[in-house]
PDB file of C-alpha atoms in Angstrom:
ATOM      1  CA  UNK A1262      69.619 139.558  95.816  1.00 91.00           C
ATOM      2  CA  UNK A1263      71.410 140.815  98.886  1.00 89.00           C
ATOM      3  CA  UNK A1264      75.042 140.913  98.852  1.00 87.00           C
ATOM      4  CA  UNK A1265      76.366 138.673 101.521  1.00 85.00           C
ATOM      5  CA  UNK A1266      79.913 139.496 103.359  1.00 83.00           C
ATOM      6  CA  UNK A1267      82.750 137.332 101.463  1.00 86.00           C
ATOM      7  CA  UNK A1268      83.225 136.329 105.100  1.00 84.00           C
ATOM      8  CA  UNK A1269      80.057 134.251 105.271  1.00 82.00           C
ATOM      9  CA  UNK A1270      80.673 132.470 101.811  1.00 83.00           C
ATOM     10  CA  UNK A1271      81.450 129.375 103.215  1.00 77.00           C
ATOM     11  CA  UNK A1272      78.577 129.139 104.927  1.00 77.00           C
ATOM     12  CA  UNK A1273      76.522 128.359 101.396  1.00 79.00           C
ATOM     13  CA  UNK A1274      78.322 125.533 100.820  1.00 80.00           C
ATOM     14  CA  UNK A1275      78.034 122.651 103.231  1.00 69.00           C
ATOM     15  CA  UNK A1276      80.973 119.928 102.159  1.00 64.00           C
ATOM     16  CA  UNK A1277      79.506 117.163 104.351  1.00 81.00           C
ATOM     17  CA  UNK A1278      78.326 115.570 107.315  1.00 93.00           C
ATOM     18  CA  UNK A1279      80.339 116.768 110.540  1.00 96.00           C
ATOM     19  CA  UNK A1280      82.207 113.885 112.025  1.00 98.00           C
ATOM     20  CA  UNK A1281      84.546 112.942 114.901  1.00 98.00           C
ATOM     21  CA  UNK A1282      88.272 112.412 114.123  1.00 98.00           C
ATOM     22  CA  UNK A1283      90.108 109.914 116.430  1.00 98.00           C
ATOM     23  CA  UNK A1284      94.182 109.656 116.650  1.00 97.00           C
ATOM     24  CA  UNK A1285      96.289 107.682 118.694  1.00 95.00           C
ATOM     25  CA  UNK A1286      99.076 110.337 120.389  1.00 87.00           C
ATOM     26  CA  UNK A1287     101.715 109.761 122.549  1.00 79.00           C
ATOM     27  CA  UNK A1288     100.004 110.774 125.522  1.00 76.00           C
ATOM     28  CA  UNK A1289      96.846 109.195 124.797  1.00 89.00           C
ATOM     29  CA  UNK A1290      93.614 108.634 122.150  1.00 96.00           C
ATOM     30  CA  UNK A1291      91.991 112.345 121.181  1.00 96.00           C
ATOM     31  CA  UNK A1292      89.359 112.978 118.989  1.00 98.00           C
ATOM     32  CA  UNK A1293      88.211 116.032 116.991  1.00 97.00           C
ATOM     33  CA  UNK A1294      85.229 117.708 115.659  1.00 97.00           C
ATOM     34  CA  UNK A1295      85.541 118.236 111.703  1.00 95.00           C
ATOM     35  CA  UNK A1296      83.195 119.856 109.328  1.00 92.00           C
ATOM     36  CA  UNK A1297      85.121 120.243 106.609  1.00 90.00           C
ATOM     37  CA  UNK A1298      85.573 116.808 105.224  1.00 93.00           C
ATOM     38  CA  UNK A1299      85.923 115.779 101.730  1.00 92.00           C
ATOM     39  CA  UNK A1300      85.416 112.548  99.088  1.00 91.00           C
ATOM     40  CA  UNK A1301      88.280 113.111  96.872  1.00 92.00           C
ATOM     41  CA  UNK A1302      87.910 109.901  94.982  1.00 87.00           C
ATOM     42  CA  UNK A1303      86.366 106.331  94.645  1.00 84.00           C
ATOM     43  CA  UNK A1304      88.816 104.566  95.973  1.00 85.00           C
ATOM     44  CA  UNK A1305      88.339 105.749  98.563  1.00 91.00           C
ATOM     45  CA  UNK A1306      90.587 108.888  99.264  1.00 95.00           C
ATOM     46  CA  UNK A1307      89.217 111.442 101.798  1.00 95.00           C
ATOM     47  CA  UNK A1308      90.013 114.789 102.958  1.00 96.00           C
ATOM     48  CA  UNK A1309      89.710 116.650 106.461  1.00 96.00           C
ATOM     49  CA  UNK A1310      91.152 120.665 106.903  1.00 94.00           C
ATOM     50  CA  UNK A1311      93.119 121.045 110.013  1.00 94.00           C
ATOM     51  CA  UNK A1312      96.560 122.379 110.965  1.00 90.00           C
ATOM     52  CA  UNK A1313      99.124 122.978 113.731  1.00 89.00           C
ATOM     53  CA  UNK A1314      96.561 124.725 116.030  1.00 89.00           C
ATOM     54  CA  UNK A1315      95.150 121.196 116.475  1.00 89.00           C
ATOM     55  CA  UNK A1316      95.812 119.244 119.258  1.00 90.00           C
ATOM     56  CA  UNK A1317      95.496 116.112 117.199  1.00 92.00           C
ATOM     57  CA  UNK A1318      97.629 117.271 114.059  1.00 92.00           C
ATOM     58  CA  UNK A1319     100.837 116.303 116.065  1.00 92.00           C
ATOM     59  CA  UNK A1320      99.270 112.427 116.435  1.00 94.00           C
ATOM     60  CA  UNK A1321      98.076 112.847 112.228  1.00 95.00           C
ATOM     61  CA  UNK A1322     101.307 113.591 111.517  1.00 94.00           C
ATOM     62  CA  UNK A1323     103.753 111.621 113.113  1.00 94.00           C
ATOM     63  CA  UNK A1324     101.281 108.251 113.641  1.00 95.00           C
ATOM     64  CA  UNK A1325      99.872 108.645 110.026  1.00 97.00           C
ATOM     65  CA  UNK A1326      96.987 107.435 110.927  1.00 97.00           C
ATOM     66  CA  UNK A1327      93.256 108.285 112.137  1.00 98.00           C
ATOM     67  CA  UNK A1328      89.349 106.794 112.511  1.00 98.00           C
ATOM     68  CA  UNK A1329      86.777 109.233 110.722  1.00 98.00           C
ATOM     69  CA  UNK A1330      83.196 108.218 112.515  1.00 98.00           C
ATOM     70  CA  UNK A1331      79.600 109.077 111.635  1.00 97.00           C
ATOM     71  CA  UNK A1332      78.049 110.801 114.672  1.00 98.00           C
ATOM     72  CA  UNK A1333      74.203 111.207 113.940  1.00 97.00           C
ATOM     73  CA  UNK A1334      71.944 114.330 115.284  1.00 97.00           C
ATOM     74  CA  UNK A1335      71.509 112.000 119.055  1.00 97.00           C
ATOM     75  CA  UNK A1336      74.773 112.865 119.485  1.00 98.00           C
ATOM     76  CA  UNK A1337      74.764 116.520 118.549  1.00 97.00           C
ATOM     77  CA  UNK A1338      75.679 118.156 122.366  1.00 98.00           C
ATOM     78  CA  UNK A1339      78.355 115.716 122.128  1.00 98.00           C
ATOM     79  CA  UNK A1340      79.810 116.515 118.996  1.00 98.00           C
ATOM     80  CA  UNK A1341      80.236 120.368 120.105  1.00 97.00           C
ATOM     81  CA  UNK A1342      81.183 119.534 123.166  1.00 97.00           C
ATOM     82  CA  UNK A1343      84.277 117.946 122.131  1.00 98.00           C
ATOM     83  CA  UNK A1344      84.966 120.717 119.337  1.00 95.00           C
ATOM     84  CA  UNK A1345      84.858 123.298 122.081  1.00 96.00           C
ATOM     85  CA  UNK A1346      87.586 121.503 124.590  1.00 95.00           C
ATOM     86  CA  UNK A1347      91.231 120.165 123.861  1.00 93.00           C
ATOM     87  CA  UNK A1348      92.707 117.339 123.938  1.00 92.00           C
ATOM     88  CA  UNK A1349      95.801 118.877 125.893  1.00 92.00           C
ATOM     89  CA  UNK A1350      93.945 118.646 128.895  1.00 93.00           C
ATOM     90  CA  UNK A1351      90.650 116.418 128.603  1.00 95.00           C
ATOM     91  CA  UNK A1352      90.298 112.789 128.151  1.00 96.00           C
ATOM     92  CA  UNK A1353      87.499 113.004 125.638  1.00 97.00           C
ATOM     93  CA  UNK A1354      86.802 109.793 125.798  1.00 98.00           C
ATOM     94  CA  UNK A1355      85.707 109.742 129.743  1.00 97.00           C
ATOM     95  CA  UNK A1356      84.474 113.037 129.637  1.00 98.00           C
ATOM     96  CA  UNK A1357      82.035 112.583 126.969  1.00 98.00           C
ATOM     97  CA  UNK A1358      81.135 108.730 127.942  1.00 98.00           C
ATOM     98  CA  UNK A1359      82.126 107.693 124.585  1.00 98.00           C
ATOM     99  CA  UNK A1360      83.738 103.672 123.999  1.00 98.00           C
ATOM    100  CA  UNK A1361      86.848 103.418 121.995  1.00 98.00           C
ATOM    101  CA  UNK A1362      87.466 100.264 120.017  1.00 98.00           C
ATOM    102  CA  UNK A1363      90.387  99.430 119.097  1.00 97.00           C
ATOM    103  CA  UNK A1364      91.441  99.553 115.182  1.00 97.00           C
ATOM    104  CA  UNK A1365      91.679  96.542 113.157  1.00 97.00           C
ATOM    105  CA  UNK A1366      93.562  98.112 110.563  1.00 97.00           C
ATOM    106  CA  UNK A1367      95.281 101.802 112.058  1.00 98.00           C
ATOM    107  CA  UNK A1368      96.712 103.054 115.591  1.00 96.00           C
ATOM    108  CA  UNK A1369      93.508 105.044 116.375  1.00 97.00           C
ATOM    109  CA  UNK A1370      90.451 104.276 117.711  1.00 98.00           C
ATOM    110  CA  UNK A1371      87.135 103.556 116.308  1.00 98.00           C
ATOM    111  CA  UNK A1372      83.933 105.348 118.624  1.00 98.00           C
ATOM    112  CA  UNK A1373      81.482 102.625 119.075  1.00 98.00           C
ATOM    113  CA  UNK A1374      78.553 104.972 119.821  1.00 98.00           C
ATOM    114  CA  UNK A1375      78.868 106.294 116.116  1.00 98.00           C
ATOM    115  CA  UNK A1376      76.790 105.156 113.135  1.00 97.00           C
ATOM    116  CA  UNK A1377      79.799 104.570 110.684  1.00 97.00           C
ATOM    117  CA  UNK A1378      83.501 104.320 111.109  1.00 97.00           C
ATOM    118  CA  UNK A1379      85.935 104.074 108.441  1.00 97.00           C
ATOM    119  CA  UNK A1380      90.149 103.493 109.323  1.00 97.00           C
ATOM    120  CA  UNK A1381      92.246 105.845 107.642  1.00 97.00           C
ATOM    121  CA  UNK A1382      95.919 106.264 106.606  1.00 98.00           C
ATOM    122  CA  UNK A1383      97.434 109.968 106.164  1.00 98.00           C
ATOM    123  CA  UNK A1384      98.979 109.417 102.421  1.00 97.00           C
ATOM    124  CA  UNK A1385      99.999 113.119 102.710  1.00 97.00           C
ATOM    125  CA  UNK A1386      99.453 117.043 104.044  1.00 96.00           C
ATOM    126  CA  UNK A1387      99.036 120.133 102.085  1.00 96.00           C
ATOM    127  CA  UNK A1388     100.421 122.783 104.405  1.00 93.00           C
ATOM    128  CA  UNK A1389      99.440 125.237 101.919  1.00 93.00           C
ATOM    129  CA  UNK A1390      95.812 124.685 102.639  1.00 94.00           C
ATOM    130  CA  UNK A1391      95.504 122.954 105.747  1.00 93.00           C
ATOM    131  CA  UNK A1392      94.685 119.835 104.501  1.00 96.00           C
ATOM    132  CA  UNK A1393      95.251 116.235 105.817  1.00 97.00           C
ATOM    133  CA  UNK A1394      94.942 113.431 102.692  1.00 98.00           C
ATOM    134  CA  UNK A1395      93.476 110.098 103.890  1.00 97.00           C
ATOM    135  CA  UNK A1396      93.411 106.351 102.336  1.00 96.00           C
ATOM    136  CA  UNK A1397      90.402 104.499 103.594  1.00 96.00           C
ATOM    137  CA  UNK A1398      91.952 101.071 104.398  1.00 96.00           C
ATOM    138  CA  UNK A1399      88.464  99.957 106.262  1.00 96.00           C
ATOM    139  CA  UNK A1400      84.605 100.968 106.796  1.00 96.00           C
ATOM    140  CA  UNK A1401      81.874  99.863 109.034  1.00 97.00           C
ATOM    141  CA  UNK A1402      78.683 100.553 109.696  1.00 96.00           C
ATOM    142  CA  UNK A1403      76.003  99.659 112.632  1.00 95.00           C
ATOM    143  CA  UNK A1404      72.970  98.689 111.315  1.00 92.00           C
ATOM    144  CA  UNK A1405      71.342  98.216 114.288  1.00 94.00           C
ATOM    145  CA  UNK A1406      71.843 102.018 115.080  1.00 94.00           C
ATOM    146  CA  UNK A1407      68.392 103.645 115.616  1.00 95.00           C
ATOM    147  CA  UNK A1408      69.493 106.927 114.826  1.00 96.00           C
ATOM    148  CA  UNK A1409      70.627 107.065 111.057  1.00 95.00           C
ATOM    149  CA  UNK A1410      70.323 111.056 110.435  1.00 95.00           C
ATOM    150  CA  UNK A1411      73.727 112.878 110.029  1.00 95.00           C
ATOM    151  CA  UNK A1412      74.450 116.168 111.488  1.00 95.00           C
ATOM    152  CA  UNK A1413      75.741 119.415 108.748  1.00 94.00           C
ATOM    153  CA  UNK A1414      77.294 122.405 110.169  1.00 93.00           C
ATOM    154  CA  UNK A1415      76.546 125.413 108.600  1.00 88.00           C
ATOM    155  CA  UNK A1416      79.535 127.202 109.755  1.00 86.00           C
ATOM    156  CA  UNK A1417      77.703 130.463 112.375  1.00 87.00           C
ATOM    157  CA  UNK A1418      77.148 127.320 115.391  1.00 90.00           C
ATOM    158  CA  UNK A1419      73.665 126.195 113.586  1.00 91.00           C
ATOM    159  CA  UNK A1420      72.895 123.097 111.959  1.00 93.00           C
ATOM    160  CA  UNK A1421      71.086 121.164 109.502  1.00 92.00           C
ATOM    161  CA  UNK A1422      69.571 117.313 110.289  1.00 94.00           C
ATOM    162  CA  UNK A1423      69.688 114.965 107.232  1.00 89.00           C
ATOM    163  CA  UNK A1424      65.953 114.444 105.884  1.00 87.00           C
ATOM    164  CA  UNK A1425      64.622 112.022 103.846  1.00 86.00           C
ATOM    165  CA  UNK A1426      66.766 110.390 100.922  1.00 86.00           C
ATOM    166  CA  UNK A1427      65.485 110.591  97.581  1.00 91.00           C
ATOM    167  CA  UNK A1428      66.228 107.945  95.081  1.00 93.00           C
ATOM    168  CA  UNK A1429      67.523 108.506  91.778  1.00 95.00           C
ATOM    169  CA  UNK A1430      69.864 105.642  91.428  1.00 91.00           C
ATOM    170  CA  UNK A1431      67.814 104.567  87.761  1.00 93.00           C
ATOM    171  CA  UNK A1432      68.616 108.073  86.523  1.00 95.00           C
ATOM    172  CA  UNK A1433      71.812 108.152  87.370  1.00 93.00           C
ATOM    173  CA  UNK A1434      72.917 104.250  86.736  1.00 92.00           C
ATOM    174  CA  UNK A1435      75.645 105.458  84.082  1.00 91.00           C
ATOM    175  CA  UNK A1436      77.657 107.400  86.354  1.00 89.00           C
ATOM    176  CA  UNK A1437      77.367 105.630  89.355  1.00 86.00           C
ATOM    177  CA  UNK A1438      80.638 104.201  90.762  1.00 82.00           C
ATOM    178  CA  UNK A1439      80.709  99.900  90.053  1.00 83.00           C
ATOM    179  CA  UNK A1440      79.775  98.213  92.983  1.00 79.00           C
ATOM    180  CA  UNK A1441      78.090 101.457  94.910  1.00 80.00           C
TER     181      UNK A1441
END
């Protein structure tokens, strides 16, 4: 084996699909790019890393509240395109011709163009680590939404297209969440 720079580590380990974050701000509606997302139980309680450099922290911390939505590979330009500008001067929304719908449960935005969006309440922040604790409070999904593959970020501005799924609910029945 070659010895890969401790640098590059995180590259092996792909937590999740990359989504969009929305908040609601004083100034206006933002939304992020995010690849590091995580489930951190059933209930559902969520994770997403981000921190003061953010233009949307200020809005996740003092409105306690945020959309996460399901882009899918159609939307891939998209996606980096609003991880490479700020919300401190662009109206994501309009630039990226994107449709906000209003929450039915938090003060942020769902993006209707997205496969999946799920409502979330900040239930705390690690400063240590960077990392912004969400309560799911409400989840939908389109299925009339062509497009069902998710997009992974490896981490060096490549990515990797969700294939086919491979079923091994049987196998697995035991440990498999009730109702999942």
């Amino acid at each position: 084996m070659r010895q890969l720079p401790l640098s590059q580590a995180f590259t092996l380990i792909e937590p999740g699909p990359v989504v969009l974050v929305t908040t609601h701000g004083a100034q206006q509606d933002n939304i992020m790019t995010i690849s590091w997302t995580m489930v951190l139980d059933f209930t559902p309680v969520l994770a997403i890393t981000t921190g003061e450099w953010n233009y949307s922290f200020a809005a996740l911390r003092d409105n306690k509240a945020c959309v996460i939505a399901i882009p899918t590979v159609d939307m891939l330009d998209k996606v980096v395109g609003i991880g490479m500008c700020s919300g401190t001067d662009t109206d994501k929304f309009v630039k990226f011709n994107l449709t906000a719908v209003p929450g039915r449960m938090v003060n942020a935005p769902l993006i209707k163009e997205c496969l999946a969006n799920i409502e979330c309440n900040v239930v705390d922040i690690v400063k240590a680590h960077n990392i912004v604790v969400l309560e799911a409070v409400a989840a939908y999904i389109e299925p009339a939404h062509k497009e069902k593959r998710m997009i992974h970020a490896v981490g060096d501005g490549t990515f990797i297209v969700d294939g086919a799924r491979i079923d091994r609910r049987k196998m697995m029945a035991a440990k498999i969440p009730f109702g999942v």
